[in-house]
Structures are given as C-alpha cells and as structure tokens.
Amino acid sequence: MKKSNNLCFLIFFLIFIFSLNAFAQSPVKISGQVIDSLKNPIEGAGIRLIMAEDTLRTTSDAKGNFAFSKVKPSKFYLSITALGYKSFASVYETQQSKKSLILEPILLKAETIHLEDVEVKVKVDPVKIKKDTIEYNAGAYTIRENDKVEDLLKQLQGIEVDEKGGVTAMGKKMTKLRVNGEDFFTNNVEDYIRQLPADIIAKLQVIDDYGDQANFTGIKTGTPIKMLNLVTKPGKDNGLFGNANVSSATNNANNLGVNGNVWEKTKQIGFGGRYGITNNEFTKMDNVALNGNIREKVSKELNYNGGYNISRGANESIQSNYLETFNPQGTIYDLRQSNNSANSLNNSINLGLTGTTKKNYFNASLNGTLTDARNEAIINSNKTGYIKQDLISDAGSKSSNANLNGNVNWSRRLANPKQSLSMGFNFGSGKGNSNSTIRDMIRYYNETTNILVKDSLLNRLVDNNTSNATFGGNIQFSDALKRATDSTGTGYLNFTYRFSVTRSQHEQTTTVTNLPGNSFVVDSLGQDYVSSFINQNIGVSYNLNSKLLSYNIGLNFTPSMIMGRDRNTGQQLKKYQFNYAPSANLSYQLKNEGNLSFGYNGTTNSPDFNKLQPIRNSNDVQNLIIGNPDLKATSNHTADLSYNKYGIKSGLSIMAGLTGTFAFNSVVSNTIFLRDTLNSLKQQTTYENVNGIYNLGGNYSLNKRLLNNKLSLLFNGNIAYSHNVFYTDNVLNRSSGINISNGFRFSLNEKKYAINTNVSYSFSSNTYAVMNQNIKNIQVLALGGSASWIPNKHFRLNASAAKSLNFGYSLYAGNPLLVNMGLNTSFLKNNKLVFSVQANDLFNQGALFSTSITNNSISENRTRFISRFVQATLIYNLSQFGNKKWRSAAFNVDDNESY
C-alpha cells in the first residue's frame, strides 16, 4: 500500500511539473517575408510550419509577408513552395524568453524547367507597368544569333540607343546598370550592353531609382535617375564574357583591343585594354588605355568594389568655326581655322565599401584623378563687319591637375520601426597648375577701305595655380505617421539639413616679352584671389508610399554666403543670400498599363570662380574678361510632367512629357566695345545677375506594334522654347528661340532580315532683340534607312543610307548622302570568331558639323576628317554563361516563351 501511494505521488508530481512547464511555455508569434533574387515580394507562396505534433499552413500576402500566431517554443521545420521557384526548407528554433520571432527574408531561387522535344508557343505580354518600373519581356521580341543587349534595347518602346551606345528611356539619360538586382561591374550602361548577349536575358526593367539609401529607408525624395536592370534566364547568372579584337582601315587607322570579365555569384572581375593609331592628312591620333575593376561580396552583409584606369592620348585635328555676333553698333563675323594638337595622361582610381544589415545601411567611396596635359593650337581668325581684324595666334600650354573626393553615408532603422535616421559626409580637394605661352599677331584694317594699316605682336607667358577644397554633410530624420496598408500606404514626415563649404584660390602671373626681347612681369595682368561659398539647406517634407501612388511634397530653405578677397589689393567681398523653394514628386500607376509622374525641384549654385574675381583676363587679346565680385548665387527651378501608357492588348504605346526650367539671379555676360592703344576696337566682357531666363518644352511618342511585336511604327517629336536675357553695351536685351522636330520610323525585325526607315524634319528659329528682331532660321530634312540580311547564324549583310537637306547655315553644310555597307561572318564553335568588313561613306560626303546658340551669338563648327574608308575587323569572343549541365539539357523553346 505504501509503495502504491508513493507511485501515485510520483505520477502526480510529474504531471504537475509538466503542466507548469506547459503553462510557462506561452505561444510564440513567427513571422517572415518571401522574396525573389531581385528582393521583390512573392505573393501566394505555400508555407508549412511542422512541429512534432502539429502542422500549420498559410500563404504569403501581396508583400510576401506571412505569420503564425500560436507556435509552441521548440524546434520547427519550415517548408515553402511557389510556382516557378525552387522549394525551400529549413529548421528553426524559438527561444522561451521571447514572445515573437522575425525570420530573415527568405530568398526563393527561380527554377529551371527542362523541356525535351517539346515546342512551346506562348503569347506573352511584352510590357508590364509597375509604379516605379517598366518591365519588358525579352521573349516577346526578336532575338537573333549573336545579338547583344544593345540590339534588344533598340526594339523596346520608349527606349532610344545612340551611335555611341548611350541609352535614353522616356527621354531621360540612363546612367546606372544592374543585373538581377545587383550592381554590375562598373555600372557603365554603354560598355556592357555591347558585351552581354541578348539570348541570356529574360526581362529588362527600366526603374526610377532614388538611390540605395532611399531603398533601405523607404524614403524616396528628390529626382530619380533612370536605371536599367537586366534579369537573366535561369542558370545564366554567372559566366565569362569579353573579346579580343583587331581592326585596320584604309584611312590609316588601326586598333587593337581586349577585355575580359569573370562573373560569379559573389565576385566580379573585369579588365580591358586598347590601342589605336591614326595618321592621315586631317587626323593624327595615338591612344592607349588600360583598366581593371573588381566587385566582391565579403559576406552576406558586406561588399566592396574598386577600379583603376590609365590612358594616354595624342591627337591632332583641323577645325573650322564661324561665329556671328549681333550688336546694336553692328554685326561681327568671325571665321576661324584652327590646327589643334593635344597630349594627355590620365589616371583615375575608385574604391567603395557597402554594408547592409536588417537595421543599418553603410556606404563609403573614394575617388581620385591625376591628369597631365599638353596642348598647342595655331589659330587664324578673320573678323569682318563692325570689327575688321586678323588674329594669328600660336598658343601652347602644359597643365597638371589632381583631385580627390569621397563620401560616407549611414542609415539606421531605430528601435521604433516607424523611424529612421540617415547621416552623410563628403569632401573634395583639387590642385592645378598650368603654364601657357601665347604669341599673338594682330593685323588692323581701315574700316572703310579694308586696307592693312598696322600690325601688333604680343608675346606672353602666363602661369596659373589653382586650388579648391570642399566639404559638406547631411542629416535626415523620418517618422512614419500611420501603419502601412495596401490602400493608404505609409506616410513619413522627414526633416533634413545639408551644408557645403567650398574654398577656391587662383594665382596668376603674366610675363610679357617686348620687341627687343626684354621680359617683365605685368602686375595689372596678375591675379591672387580667394573665394568661399557656404550653402545650407533646411527642408521639411511629407512622403507617402502605397501600392499605386507615391508622392513627396516639401519646402526647402537655402541660406548662402559668398566671400572673396583679392590678396594683392586687399579688396574684400561678403554677401548673404536667402532663398526658398518648394519641392514635389509624384508617381501614380494607371490600371496596370501606364503611369503618371510629376516632379519639381529647386537648387542654389554659386557663380563660377572665374566670374567672381575682379581681375582682367587677357588670354584672348581681342576679348578681355573681368569678373564681378558682387555676383549673387543663382536659384534654379525645374518642373516636369510625364505620361506613359502601354496598350498591352492593342500594341499602342503613348508617351508625352512637359518640362520647364526657370532661374533667378542668373549670371550672364555683358559685352562692350573699347578702344585699344592703337585706337582699334576690342571687346570686354563682364558679368551681371538677371532674372527672366527660362525654357519650356514638350515631347511625344506614339508607337504601334504589329505582327507579334516584329513590326513597329513610331511617330515622335518635340518642341522647345527658350527665353534668354543678357547685356550688350550695358543695355539689357532679350532673345528667344524655338525648335520643332517631328519624325516617323518604320522597323521590321524578322529572324532572317531587318528593315528600318525613318524621316524627320526640324526647324529652328532664333530672334534677337539687339538687331530689331533679326531672325536666324535653320531647317533640316533628313531621310534614312537601313537593312540587314541574316540567312544563317554565320552570316550577316548590312547596308544603310542617309540623306540630309540643310537650309540656313552660314558655313557650307551641303546636302550629304551617306551610304555604308558591311558584312559579318562567324567561324568556329559557338561563333566565337567573327570577321567583318565595313565600307563607310561610299560617296565621300560626310563631315562633323554642329551649331550652338548663346545669347546674341550663333556658332557653327565643322571638323575635317576622312569619312570614306573601308575597315576590316577580326573579333574573338570569350563569352560563356551558365554551367555545362544547363547548356547541354534539351531546351527547345520558342522565342515567345515567358521566363
């Protein structure tokens, strides 16, 4: 009986202890987020949480979040599956002392689907619209053997690629490149869209990027930049790519180049080099360059990058310039012919370090440049009209410049998850030295008879030393005003403070040699001036981010101060200024087929250093320049509105935009005529502040795609109006200009051939109040077309023609017809060896011609070069992506398949 009682007591004691332990183990809340390789949330993922005696199930929401509210403290098994992604499984353990467990974001990798002897034809949507992202499906476009990403970009609505590989999206320059959401080598768009093959790309995303710090905090303020993100096909997110090439042309131009890039999961190593030499009657060039870069993830939270570039160049060229300047006293015509020779050695280095944890973001970078240059120019200037003079100038200079700058940025999510704090610091330093030898011969003519009456010879040695230093910082505090929901989003109140301090010094010594050969320093032509600019920005703004709408509105106050001192005369300057400007940015998604965006921003800039110092600069003896120490800082304001709609079903895309810029206290020139010691005329330029300078513009694009996106019809155009204010002979004048252009392009891209035709018309009219509404009109009608024939993957034949009709130019522009032809053929396995022959400008009618307008002057430039030549190129490609297992799998998929 006693033993029985003892046994009952023991059983009762054990039951009591277990019940206390069970009572002490209060339920734990488990939560987390499911994301893809681009850190985008995955919706609808199936999630199972398995414990010893129970299994819980749920799915991820639109933001990829999931939660289990009643989990007993113990080890548990988590399993996640989602369509198109590899399954995930892992074991976790809770702690009894904590009531909740927030898991690190769970990354699901895309799953490779292998298809054997199956041809899949799926019609895919070519474009998807998100709030800050436009996504193009590469499978909806024509991709041929050996095509690069550049060839694919040229087919996309709203994207333009120029001859140098520069990309614009919706009219804005694209300046940043990523692949699968990660920084890619040097982030140089132009370089890598010409190296990466198009057939490894699944999607292309054009993103309005506000910076990594904004992506971390969620506070998107300021004006975004356009970023290109390439999403690769499964298994194609690593590899080796690059090429070695050699070319030779009949214009005596020869080039040799090599570049290679190793791309792994956590490491990127790139290198390159090129050498080119040209020697003909118009152009002489001898250039060599080497570069290398590395980017590596040290750990999950930390990565670093670095790069070094060195280049040496020697260039000679011949150029013609025609300048027409309107003045109340008469028009001046200046025709200049120049022979230029330049030699340079450039070095640059960059280093970067980035760290990201759940609570902190850190970034630091350091950049340095060192440049040595020698320049020589022989200029013949013939002035007619109101001033009749000839200038023969022989100038040579050598200079050395060194610059170093860096920045450090840090952001933290505070203990209160609704709050964040960001801080930053930047600095810069630069020094420069230049020595110039200037020999000027001026010939003076009788104003009525045009007979040469006298000449003057002036020899000078000008030594310049400059230095500048800048440092600044910023701090931002953000506080969420309400909890995030799908319908209303999260609102943030932001407080920011920024400051920058810039100090510059310029010292110039001028030595003059007279006819007997005696040299002496001219104090009146010397300079020793120091200036400082202190700028502050105090801002308050409200930021809202929701599923369809995000906007930011704020007000910025910018007190600034300019200080200057002439160390020769002791003259001092100190000016204070206070500006304020609102800022606003808005982005709204329209029914998954378009978006509407608006931006407004104001900035304050100090006057250029050379425009502040009150010292006479006589490097150009026909136009003396004197700075104005009383100049105020300029306040610039920019506003833009854009509308983009992509008809996914109709194939019609519409893009339109308006933009405007206006400024207060703009710095403009004031040109007057003076009599020199020989009683002849010369010009003197000073600077003044004015209001009333603004620019307005608009653009549109209508793109209709047919035949499964193979046929594209594009109508586009723009209109711009500019209003300028300037001084002439101390009189305030105004000028205006209007530029209109419209064009049509037809593009057909098939596997075996491609055809492109285009026609455009542009009209430019400029009115000068100085000459009683004198009008300068320039019109250009351009016709062009190109065709490619690709009978097989080893051969491609190209041809192009362009005809321009030019009206209104003062220099002879002609109406050139440019015809080019070329062929490419490839050899070896995987087409690794490519041989091409290109014939340029068969009728020898090309020229580099440009025009620009500034205030009351119009400048036309022509650079002479040999445009008709034949070039042969041999390229060996080093491209290999993915692993052998993936490449050898049977994969017979139609180009229209969606990845």
Coordinates of C-alpha atoms in Angstrom, one line a residue, residues 59 88 116 173-174 177 195 206 212 301 316 345 360 418 429 473 528 572 644 660 749 760 772 792 824:
T59 CA 0.3 31.7 -47.8
F88 CA 12.8 26.0 -49.6
E116 CA 12.5 17.6 -74.0
K173 CA 19.6 59.5 -69.9
M174 CA 20.0 56.1 -68.4
L177 CA 23.1 49.3 -64.7
Q195 CA 29.2 42.9 -74.4
V206 CA 13.6 50.5 -66.5
D212 CA 20.4 52.6 -52.3
E301 CA 26.1 41.9 -45.4
E316 CA 45.8 66.4 -83.9
L345 CA 48.0 61.3 -69.5
N360 CA 21.8 49.5 -40.7
K418 CA 8.5 53.6 -37.9
S429 CA 40.2 68.6 -52.8
G473 CA 27.3 66.8 -44.7
D528 CA 45.7 86.3 -56.5
Q572 CA 37.1 92.1 -49.8
N644 CA 3.3 56.8 -70.3
G660 CA 10.2 73.7 -67.7
N749 CA 12.6 42.7 -87.3
S760 CA 12.5 63.7 -89.8
N772 CA 15.4 94.7 -84.2
N792 CA 22.0 31.9 -91.2
N824 CA 29.9 39.9 -90.8

